Coordinates of C-alpha atoms in Angstrom, one line a residue:
X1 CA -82.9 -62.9 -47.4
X2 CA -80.8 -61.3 -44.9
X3 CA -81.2 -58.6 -41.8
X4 CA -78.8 -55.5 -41.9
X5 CA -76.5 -55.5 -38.9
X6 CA -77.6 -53.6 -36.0
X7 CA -76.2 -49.9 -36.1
X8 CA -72.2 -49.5 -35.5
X9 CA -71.5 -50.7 -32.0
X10 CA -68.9 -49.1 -29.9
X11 CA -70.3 -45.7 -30.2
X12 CA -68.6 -42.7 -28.5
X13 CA -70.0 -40.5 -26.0
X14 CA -67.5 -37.8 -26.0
X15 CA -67.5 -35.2 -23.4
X16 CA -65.2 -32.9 -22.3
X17 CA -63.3 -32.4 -19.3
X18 CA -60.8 -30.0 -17.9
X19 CA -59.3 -29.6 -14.3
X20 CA -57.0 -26.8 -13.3
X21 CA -54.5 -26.9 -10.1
X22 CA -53.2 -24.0 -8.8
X23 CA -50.8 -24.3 -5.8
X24 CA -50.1 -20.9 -4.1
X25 CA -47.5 -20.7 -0.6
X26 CA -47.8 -24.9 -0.3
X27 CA -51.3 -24.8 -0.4
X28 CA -54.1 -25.8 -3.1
X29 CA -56.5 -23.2 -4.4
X30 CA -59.9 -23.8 -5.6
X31 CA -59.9 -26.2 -8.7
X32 CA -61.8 -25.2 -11.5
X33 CA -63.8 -28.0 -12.7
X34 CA -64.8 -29.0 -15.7
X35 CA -64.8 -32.3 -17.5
X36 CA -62.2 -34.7 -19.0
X37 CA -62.4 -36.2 -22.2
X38 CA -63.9 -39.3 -22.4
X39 CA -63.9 -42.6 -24.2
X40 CA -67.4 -44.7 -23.9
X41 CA -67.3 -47.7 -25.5
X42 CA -71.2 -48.6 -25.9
X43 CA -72.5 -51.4 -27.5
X44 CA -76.4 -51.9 -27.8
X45 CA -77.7 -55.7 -28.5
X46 CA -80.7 -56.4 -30.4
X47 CA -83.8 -55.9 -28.7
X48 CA -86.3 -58.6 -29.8
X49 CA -90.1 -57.1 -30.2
X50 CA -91.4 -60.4 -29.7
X51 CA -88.7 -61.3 -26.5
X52 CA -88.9 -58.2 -25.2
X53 CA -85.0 -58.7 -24.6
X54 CA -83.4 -55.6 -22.7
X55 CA -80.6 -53.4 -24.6
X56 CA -76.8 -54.2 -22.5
X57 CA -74.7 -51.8 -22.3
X58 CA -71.3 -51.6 -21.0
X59 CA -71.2 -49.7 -17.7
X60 CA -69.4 -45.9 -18.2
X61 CA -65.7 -45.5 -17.8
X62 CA -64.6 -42.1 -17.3
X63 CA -60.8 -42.3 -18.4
X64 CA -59.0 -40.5 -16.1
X65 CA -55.5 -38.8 -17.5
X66 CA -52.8 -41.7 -17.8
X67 CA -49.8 -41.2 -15.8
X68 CA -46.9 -41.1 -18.3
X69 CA -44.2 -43.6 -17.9
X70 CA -40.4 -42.2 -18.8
X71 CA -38.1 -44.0 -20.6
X72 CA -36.9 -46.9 -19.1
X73 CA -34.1 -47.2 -21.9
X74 CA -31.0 -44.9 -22.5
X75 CA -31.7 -44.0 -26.3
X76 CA -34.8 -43.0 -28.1
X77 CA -36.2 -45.3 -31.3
X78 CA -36.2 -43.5 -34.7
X79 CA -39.8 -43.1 -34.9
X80 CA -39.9 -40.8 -31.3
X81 CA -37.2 -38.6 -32.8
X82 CA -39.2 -38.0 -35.7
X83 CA -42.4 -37.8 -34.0
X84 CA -40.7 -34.5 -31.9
X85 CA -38.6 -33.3 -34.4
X86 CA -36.7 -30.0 -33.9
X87 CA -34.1 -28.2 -36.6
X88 CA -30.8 -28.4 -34.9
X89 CA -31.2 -31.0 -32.5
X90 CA -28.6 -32.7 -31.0
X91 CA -29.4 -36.9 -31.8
X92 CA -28.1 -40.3 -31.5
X93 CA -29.7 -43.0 -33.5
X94 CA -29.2 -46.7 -33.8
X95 CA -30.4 -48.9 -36.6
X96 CA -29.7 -51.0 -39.5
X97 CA -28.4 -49.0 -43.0
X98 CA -31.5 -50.0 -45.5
X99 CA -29.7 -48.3 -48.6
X100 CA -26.9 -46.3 -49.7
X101 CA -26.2 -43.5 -52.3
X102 CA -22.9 -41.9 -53.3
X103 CA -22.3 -39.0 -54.5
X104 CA -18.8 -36.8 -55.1
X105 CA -19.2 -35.2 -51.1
X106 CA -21.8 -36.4 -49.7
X107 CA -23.2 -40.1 -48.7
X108 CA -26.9 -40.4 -48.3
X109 CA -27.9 -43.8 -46.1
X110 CA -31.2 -44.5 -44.9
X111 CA -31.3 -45.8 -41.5
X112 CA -33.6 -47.7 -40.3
X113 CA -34.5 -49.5 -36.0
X114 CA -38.1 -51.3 -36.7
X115 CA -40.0 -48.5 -34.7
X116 CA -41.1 -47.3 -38.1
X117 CA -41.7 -47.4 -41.9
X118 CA -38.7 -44.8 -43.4
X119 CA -36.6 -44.2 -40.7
X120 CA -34.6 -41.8 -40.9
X121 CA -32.3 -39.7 -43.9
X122 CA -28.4 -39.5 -42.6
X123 CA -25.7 -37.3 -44.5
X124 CA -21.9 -38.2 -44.1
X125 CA -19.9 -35.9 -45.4
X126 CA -16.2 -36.7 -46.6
X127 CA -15.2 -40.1 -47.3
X128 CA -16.4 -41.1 -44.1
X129 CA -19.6 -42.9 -45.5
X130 CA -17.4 -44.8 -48.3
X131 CA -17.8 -48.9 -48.0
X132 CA -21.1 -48.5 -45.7
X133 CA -23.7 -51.2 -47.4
X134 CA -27.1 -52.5 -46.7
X135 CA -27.5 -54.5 -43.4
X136 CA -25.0 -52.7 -41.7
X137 CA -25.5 -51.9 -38.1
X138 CA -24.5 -48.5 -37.0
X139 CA -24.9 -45.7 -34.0
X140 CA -24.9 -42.4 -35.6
X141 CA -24.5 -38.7 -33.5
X142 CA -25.2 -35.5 -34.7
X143 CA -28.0 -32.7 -35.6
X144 CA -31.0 -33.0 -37.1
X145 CA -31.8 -30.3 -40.0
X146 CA -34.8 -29.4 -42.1
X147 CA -34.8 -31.6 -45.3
X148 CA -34.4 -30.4 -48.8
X149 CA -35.6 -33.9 -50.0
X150 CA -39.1 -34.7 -50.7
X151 CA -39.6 -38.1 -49.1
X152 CA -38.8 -36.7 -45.3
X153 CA -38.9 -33.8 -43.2
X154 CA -35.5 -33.9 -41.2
X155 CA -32.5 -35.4 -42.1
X156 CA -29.6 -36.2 -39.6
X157 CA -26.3 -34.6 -40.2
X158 CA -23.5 -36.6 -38.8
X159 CA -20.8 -35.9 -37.0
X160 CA -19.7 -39.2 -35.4
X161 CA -20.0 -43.0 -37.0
X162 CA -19.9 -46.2 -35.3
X163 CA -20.2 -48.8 -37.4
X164 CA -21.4 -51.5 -34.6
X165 CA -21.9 -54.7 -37.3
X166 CA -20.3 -55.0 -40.8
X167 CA -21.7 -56.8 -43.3
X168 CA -20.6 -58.5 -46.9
X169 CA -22.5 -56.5 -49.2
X170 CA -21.8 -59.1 -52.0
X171 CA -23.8 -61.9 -50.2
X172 CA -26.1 -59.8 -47.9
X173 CA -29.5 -61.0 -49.8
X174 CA -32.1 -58.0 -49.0
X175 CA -30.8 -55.3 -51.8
X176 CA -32.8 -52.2 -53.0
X177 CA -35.3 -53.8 -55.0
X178 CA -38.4 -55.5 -54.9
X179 CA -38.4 -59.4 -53.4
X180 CA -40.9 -62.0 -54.0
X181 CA -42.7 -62.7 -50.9
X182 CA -42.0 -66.8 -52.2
X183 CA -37.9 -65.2 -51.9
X184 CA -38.3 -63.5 -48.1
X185 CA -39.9 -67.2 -46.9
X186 CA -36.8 -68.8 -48.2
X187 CA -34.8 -66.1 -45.8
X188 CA -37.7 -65.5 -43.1
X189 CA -34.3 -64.8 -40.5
X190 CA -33.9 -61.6 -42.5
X191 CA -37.3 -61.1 -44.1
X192 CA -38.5 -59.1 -40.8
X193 CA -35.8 -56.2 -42.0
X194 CA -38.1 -55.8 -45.3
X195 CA -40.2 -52.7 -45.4
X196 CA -43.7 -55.1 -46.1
X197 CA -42.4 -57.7 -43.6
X198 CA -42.1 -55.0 -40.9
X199 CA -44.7 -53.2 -41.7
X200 CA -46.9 -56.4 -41.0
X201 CA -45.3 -57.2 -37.9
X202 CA -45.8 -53.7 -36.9
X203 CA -49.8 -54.5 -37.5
X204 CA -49.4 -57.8 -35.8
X205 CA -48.5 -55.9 -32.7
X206 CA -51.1 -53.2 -33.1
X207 CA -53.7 -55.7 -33.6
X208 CA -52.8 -57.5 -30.7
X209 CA -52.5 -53.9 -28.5
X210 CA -56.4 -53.3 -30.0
X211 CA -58.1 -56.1 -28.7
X212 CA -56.6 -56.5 -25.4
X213 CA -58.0 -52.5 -25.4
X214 CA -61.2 -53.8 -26.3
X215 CA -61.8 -56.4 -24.4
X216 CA -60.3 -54.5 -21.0
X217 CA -63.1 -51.8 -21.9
X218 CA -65.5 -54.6 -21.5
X219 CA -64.1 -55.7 -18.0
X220 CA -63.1 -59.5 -19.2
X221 CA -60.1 -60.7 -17.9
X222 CA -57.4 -62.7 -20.0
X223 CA -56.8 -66.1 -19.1
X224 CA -53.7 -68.3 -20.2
X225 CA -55.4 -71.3 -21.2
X226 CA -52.6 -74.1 -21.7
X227 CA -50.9 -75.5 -24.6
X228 CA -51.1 -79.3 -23.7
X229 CA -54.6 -80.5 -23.5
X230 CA -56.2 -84.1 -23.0
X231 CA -59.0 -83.4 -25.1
X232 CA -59.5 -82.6 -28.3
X233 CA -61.8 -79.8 -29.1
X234 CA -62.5 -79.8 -32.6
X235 CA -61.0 -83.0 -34.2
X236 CA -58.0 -81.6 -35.5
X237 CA -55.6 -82.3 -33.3
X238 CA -53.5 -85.2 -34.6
X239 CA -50.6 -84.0 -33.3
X240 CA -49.8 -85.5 -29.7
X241 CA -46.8 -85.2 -27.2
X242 CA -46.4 -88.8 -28.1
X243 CA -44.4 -87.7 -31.1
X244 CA -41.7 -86.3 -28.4
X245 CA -42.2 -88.4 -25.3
X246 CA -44.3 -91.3 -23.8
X247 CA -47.3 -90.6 -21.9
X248 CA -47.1 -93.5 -19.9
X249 CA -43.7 -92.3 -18.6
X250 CA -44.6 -88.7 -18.2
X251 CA -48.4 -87.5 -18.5
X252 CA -49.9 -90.9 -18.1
X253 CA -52.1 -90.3 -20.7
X254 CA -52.5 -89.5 -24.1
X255 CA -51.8 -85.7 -24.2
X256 CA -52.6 -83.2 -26.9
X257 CA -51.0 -80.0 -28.1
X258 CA -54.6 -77.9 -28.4
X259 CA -56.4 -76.6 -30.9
X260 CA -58.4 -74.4 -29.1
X261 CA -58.8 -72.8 -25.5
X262 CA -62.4 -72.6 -25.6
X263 CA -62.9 -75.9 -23.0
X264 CA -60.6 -74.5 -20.6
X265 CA -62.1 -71.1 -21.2
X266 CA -65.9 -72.8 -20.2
X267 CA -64.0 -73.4 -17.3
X268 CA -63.0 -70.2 -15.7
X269 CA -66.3 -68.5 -17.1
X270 CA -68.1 -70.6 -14.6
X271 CA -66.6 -68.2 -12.2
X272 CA -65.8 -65.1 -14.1
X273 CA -67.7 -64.3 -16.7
X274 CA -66.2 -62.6 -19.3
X275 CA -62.6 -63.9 -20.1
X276 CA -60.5 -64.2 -22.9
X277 CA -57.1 -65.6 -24.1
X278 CA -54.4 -64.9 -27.4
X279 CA -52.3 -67.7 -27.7
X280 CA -50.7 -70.4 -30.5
X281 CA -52.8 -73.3 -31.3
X282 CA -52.1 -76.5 -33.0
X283 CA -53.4 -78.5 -36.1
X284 CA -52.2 -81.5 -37.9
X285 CA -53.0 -80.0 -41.0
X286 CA -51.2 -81.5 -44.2
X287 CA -53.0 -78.7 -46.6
X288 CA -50.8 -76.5 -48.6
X289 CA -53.1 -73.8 -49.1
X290 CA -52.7 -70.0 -48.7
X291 CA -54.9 -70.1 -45.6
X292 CA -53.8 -73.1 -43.6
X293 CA -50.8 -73.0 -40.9
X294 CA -50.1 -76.2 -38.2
X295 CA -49.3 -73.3 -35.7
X296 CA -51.3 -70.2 -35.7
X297 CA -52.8 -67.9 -32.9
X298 CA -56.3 -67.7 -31.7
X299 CA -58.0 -65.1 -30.3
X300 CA -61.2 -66.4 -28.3
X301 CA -64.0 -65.3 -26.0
X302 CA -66.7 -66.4 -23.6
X303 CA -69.4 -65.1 -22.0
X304 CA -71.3 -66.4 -19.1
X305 CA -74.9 -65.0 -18.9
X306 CA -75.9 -64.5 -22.7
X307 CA -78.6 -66.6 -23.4
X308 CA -79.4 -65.1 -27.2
X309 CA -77.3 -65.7 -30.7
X310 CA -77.8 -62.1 -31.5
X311 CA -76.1 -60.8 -28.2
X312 CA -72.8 -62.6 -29.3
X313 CA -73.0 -61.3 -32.9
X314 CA -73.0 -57.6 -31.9
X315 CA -70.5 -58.1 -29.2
X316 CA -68.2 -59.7 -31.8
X317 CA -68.9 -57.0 -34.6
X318 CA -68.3 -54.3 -32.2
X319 CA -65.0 -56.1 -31.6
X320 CA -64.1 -56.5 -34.6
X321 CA -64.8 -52.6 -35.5
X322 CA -63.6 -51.1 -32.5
X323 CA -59.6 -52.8 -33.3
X324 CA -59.9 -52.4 -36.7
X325 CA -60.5 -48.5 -35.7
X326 CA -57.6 -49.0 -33.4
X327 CA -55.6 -49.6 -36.5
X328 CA -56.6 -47.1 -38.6
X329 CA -55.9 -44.2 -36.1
X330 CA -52.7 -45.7 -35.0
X331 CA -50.9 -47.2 -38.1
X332 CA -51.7 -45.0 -40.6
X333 CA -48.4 -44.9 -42.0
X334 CA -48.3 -48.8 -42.6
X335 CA -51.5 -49.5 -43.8
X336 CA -51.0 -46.6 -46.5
X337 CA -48.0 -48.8 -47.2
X338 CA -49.7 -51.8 -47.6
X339 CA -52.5 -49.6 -49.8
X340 CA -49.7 -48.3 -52.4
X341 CA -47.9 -51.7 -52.6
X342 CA -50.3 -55.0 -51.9
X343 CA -53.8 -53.9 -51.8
X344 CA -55.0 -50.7 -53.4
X345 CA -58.4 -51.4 -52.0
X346 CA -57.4 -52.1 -48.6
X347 CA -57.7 -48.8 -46.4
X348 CA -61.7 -48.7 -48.3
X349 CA -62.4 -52.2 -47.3
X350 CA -60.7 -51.1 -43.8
X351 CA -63.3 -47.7 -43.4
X352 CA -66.1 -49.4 -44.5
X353 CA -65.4 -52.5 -42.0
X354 CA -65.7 -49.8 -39.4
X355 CA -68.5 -47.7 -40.7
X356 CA -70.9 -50.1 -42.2
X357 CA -72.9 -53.1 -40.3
X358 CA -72.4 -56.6 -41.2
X359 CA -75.0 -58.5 -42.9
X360 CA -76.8 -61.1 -41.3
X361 CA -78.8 -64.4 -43.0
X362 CA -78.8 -67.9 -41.6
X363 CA -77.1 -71.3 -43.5
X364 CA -80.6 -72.2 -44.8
X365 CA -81.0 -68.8 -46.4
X366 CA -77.1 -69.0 -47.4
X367 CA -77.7 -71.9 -49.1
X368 CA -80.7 -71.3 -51.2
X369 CA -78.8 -68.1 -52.5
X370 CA -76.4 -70.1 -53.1
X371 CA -78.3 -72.3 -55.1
X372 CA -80.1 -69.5 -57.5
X373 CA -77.1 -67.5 -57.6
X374 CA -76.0 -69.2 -61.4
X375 CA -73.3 -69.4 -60.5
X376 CA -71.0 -72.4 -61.2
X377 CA -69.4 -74.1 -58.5
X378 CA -67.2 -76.7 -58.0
X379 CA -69.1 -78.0 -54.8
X380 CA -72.6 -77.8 -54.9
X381 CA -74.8 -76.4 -52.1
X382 CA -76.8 -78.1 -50.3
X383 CA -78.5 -78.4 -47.6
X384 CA -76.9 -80.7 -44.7
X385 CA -73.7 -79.8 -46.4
X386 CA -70.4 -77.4 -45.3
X387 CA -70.2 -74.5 -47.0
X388 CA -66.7 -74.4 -48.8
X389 CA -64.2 -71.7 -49.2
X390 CA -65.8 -71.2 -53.0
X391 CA -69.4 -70.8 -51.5
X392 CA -67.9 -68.4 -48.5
X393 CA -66.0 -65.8 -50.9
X394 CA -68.5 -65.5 -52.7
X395 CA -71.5 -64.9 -50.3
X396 CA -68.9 -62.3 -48.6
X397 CA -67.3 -60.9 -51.4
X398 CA -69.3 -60.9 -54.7
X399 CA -72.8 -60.8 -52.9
X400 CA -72.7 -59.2 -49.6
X401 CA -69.7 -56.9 -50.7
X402 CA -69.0 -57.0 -46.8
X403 CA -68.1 -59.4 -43.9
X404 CA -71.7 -61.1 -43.0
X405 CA -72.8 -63.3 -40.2
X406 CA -73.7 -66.7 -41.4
X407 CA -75.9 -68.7 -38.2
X408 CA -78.0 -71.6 -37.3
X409 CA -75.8 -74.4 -39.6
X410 CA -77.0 -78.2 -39.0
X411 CA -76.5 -79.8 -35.9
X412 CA -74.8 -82.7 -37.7
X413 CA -72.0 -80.6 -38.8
X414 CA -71.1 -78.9 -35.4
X415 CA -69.2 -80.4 -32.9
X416 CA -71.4 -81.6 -29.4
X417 CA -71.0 -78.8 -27.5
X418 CA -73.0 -76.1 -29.1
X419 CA -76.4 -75.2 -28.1
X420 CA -79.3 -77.1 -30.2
X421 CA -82.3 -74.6 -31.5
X422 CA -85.4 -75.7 -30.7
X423 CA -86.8 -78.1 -33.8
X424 CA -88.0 -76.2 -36.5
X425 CA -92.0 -76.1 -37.8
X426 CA -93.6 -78.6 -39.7
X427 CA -93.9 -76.2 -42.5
X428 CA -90.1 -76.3 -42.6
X429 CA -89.5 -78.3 -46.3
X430 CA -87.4 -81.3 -46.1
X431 CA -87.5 -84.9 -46.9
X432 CA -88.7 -87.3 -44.5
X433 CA -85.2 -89.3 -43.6
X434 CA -83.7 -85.6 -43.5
X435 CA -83.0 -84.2 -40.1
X436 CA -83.7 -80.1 -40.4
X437 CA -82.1 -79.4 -36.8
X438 CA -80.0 -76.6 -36.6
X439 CA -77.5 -75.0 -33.5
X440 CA -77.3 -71.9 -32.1
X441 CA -73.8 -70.9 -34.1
X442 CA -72.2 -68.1 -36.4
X443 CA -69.1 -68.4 -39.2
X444 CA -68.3 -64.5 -40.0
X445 CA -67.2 -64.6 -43.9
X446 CA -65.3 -61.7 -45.1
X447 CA -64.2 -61.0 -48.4
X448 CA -61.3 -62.6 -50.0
X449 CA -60.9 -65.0 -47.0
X450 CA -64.2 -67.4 -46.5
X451 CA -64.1 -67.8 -43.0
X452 CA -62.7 -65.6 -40.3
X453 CA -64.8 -66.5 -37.2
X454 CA -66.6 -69.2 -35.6
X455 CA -68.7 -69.1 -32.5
X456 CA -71.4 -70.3 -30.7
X457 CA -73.9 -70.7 -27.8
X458 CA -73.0 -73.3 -25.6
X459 CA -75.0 -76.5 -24.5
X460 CA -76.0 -75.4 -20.5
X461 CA -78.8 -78.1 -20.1
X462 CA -77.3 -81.3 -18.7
X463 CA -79.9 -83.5 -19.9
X464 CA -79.3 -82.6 -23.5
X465 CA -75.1 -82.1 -23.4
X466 CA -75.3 -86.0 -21.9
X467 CA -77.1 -86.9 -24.9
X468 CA -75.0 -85.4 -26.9
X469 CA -72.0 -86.6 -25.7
X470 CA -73.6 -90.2 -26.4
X471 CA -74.6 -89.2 -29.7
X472 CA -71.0 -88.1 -30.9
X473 CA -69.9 -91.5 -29.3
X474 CA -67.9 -89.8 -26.5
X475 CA -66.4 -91.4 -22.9
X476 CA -68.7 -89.5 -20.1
X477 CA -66.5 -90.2 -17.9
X478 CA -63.8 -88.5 -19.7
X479 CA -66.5 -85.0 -19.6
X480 CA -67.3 -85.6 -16.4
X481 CA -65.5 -82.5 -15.3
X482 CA -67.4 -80.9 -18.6
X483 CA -70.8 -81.8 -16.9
X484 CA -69.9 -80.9 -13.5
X485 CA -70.0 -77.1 -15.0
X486 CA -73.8 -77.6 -15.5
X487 CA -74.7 -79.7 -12.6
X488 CA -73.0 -76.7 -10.1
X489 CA -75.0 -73.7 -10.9
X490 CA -75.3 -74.2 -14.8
X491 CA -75.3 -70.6 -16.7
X492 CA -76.2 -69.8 -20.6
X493 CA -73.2 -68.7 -22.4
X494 CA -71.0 -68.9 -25.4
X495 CA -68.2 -67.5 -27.3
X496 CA -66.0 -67.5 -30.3
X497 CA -62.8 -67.4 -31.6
X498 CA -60.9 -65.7 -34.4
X499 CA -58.2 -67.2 -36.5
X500 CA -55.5 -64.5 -35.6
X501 CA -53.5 -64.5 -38.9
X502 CA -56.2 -64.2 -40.1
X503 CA -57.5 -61.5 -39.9
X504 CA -54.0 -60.4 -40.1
X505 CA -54.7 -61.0 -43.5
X506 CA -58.2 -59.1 -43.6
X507 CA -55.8 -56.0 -42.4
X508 CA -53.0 -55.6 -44.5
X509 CA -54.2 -57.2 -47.9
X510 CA -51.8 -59.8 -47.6
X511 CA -52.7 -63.0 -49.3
X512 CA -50.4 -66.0 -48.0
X513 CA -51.0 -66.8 -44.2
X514 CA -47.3 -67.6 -44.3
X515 CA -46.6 -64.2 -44.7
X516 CA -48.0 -62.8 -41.8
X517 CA -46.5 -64.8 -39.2
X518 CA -43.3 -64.5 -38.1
X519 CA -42.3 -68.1 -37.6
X520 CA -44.3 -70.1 -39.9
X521 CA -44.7 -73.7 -39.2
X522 CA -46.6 -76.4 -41.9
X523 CA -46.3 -79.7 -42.9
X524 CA -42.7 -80.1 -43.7
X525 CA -41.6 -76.8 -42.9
X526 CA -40.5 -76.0 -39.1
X527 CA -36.9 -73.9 -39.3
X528 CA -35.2 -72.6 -36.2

């Protein structure tokens, strides 16, 4: 029912590289040449046998060496000690004490600054660790020595203590034991010093780091698209700047936090044609679930010039890969973490994410599996229907085993702007008062989440975006601007956008969206 993703995008063309300087009395002698290791990030799109569509590829980048950039801060974080670890180095570190253990001689405190999982093992000898506790903040000098423990490598031997910050051990809530994740929202000031908690926000980062990589080896260019919008995009967002100050005093207008850059994205890709933006978006959403936030980050995408579905399906899946490979070589500590403690499966899922292709099948073939599946639903498919989160984990989890590509959904459930297929055959079944036409869309369902991704082609032809726009009952006037992108040198293109905490979730096995934010913000829940 389905096609097989195209092979794995992103391949890499590795060559090597090597150039050698020698200066001699001031002057340079010969260089030897020979080559520099490389990085190609390649993606091939579909090539159609009946289109006879070209393969796209990104033009090569040879990598030259990075100039290194030195310290810019006094002290070094725990992690680069430990990543150039010496016996009988001479050390300072700085950090919160994660737990203590006495013993007749010796105290044993684990310190630990954010930069990584386990910090870092100090001995005090004496009485000089006695009344140390967890949450602490200290600066501890001295040497660091081979380890006799298991659990690390080095361990620092002090010689000088400064306790910087006390704290009351008695009240301090983050002791050495296991915390609900239900406990660390009801202290999300402190939760960020919990191993899982920074371990996730280490991922965040990472995440964050990867696709900016991604998308700068594709030459886009990152736009800040604003937070307060006059339109709204996608319906959701109830939530207006009237709840904090009149428009007719300040915007003049009824003004919108957004839910969604892509407008203002259409926008600049008019001129530039491959841009993207990272930033917080907004929903009035009063659903309690695991998956639903009223301030969460997007990650979107547009394209000027692609004129086919299929192009924007492989440029997202190679996206997709190509960070998720980003994690895996550069968090490995972490997501092992996260694999011991909150999703033994995780790291598998994570490999074959990278290594397999997605699936492919459009909503009409999504829905008749649905409907011959057997399986009992609490929603039933149908065509002309959404799919709901029941019928999305299931296609991605229990019958693709893998993310897929779900495309083409009904017009009537889209919003105006995407691109309408041309109608479909006669042979196509349906009832006569049944309207079969379909847009030119994609939802990417992975497994355990429904719904990571939504995208689109966009509606270039004037003619049909004005009837559109009349059809969904919407001011002209008002998209003047929006039309004005079609009647000045009208391009194909489209774009997408990926619910950021989500696939947050997708990455460390995490369940609750709450979770993996820092600051989480639903309906009657905003602190600090």
């Amino acid at each position: 029912m389905f096609a097989a993703a195209r092979p794995l995008f992103g391949q890499r063309l590795l060559s090597q590289q090597r150039c050698l300087a020698q200066r001699a009395a001031g002057a340079l002698t010969r260089a030897k040449a020979t080559t520099v290791c490389t990085r190609r990030l390649r993606f091939s799109t579909l090539t159609s046998a009946q289109s006879g569509s070209p393969t796209l590829q990104s033009p090569t980048t040879t990598l030259a060496t990075a100039r290194s950039i030195p310290s810019a801060l006094p002290n070094k974080t725990i992690r680069s000690i430990l990543a150039s670890a010496q016996s009988d180095t001479h050390v300072k570190v700085q950090g919160w004490i994660r737990s203590t253990r006495q013993q007749k001689n010796v105290t044993f405190v684990e310190v630990n600054d954010g930069s990584s999982l386990k910090g870092i093992q100090a001995t005090l000898s004496g009485g000089e660790g006695k009344g140390l506790v967890a949450g602490t903040s200290v600066e501890l000098e001295g040497t660091l020595v081979k380890s006799l423990g298991k659990e690390q490598a080095f361990e620092l031997q002090v010689s000088n203590m400064k306790v910087i910050g006390t704290c009351d051990g008695e009240t301090y809530p983050l002791q050495k034991k296991r915390h609900s994740f239900e406990f660390l929202r009801e202290i999300s000031h402190l939760r960020s010093r919990a191993k899982t908690a920074s371990a996730i926000l280490r991922l965040r980062s990472a995440s964050a780091w990867g696709f900016q990589k991604f998308f700068e080896s594709q030459e886009f260019v990152q736009v800040h698209t604003p937070l307060l919008t006059t339109h709204d995009c996608e319906g959701g967002g109830e939530v207006t700047v009237t709840d904090l100050l009149a428009p007719s005093e300040f915007f003049g207008s009824p003004t919108y936090l957004t839910v969604s850059g892509q407008l203002h994205l259409e926008i600049i890709a008019s001129a530039i044609s491959r841009v993207f933006t990272l930033g917080p978006v907004f929903r009035a959403e009063p659903s309690m679930t695991p998956r639903h936030l009223s301030e969460f980050w997007m990650l979107e995408a547009e394209v000027a010039f692609v004129d086919k579905l299929e192009h924007l399906l492989d440029f997202s899946e190679a996206c997709l890969k190509e960070t998720t490979r980003y994690l895996l070589e550069n968090c490995q500590e972490d997501i092992e973490f996260l694999n011991t403690w909150i999703d033994k499966s995780l790291k598998n899922r994570l490999v074959q994410l990278v290594e397999e292709p997605f699936k492919r099948m459009t909503y009409t073939e999504a829905v008749e599996i649905l409907r011959q599946s057997g399986e009992k639903f609490e929603f039933e498919p149908k065509w002309g229907h959404g799919l709901q989160s029941e019928h999305e984990k299931w296609l991605a989890g229990s019958y693709c085993k893998g993310p897929v590509f779900v495309t083409d959904y009904p017009a009537g459930l889209k919003p105006f702007y995407m691109r309408k297929n041309e109608p479909p055959s006669s042979s196509t079944p349906a009832t006569p008062s049944e309207d079969r036409t379909t847009v030119a869309c994609v939802d990417l369902l992975v497994p355990g989440i429904g719904e990571l991704m939504g995208g689109s082609l966009r509606e270039e032809r004037l003619d049909v975006l004005q009837r559109q726009l009349e059809a969904f009952g919407l001011d002209q006037k008002e998209y003047e601007w929006y039309m004005d992108l079609r009647k000045y040198g009208t391009a194909p293109h489209g774009g997408w956008g990926i619910g950021f905490e989500r696939y947050i979730l997708m990455v460390t096995g995490m369940e609750n969206v709450r979770d993996v934010i820092p600051f989480p913000r639903y309906s009657h829940h905003c602190k600090f």
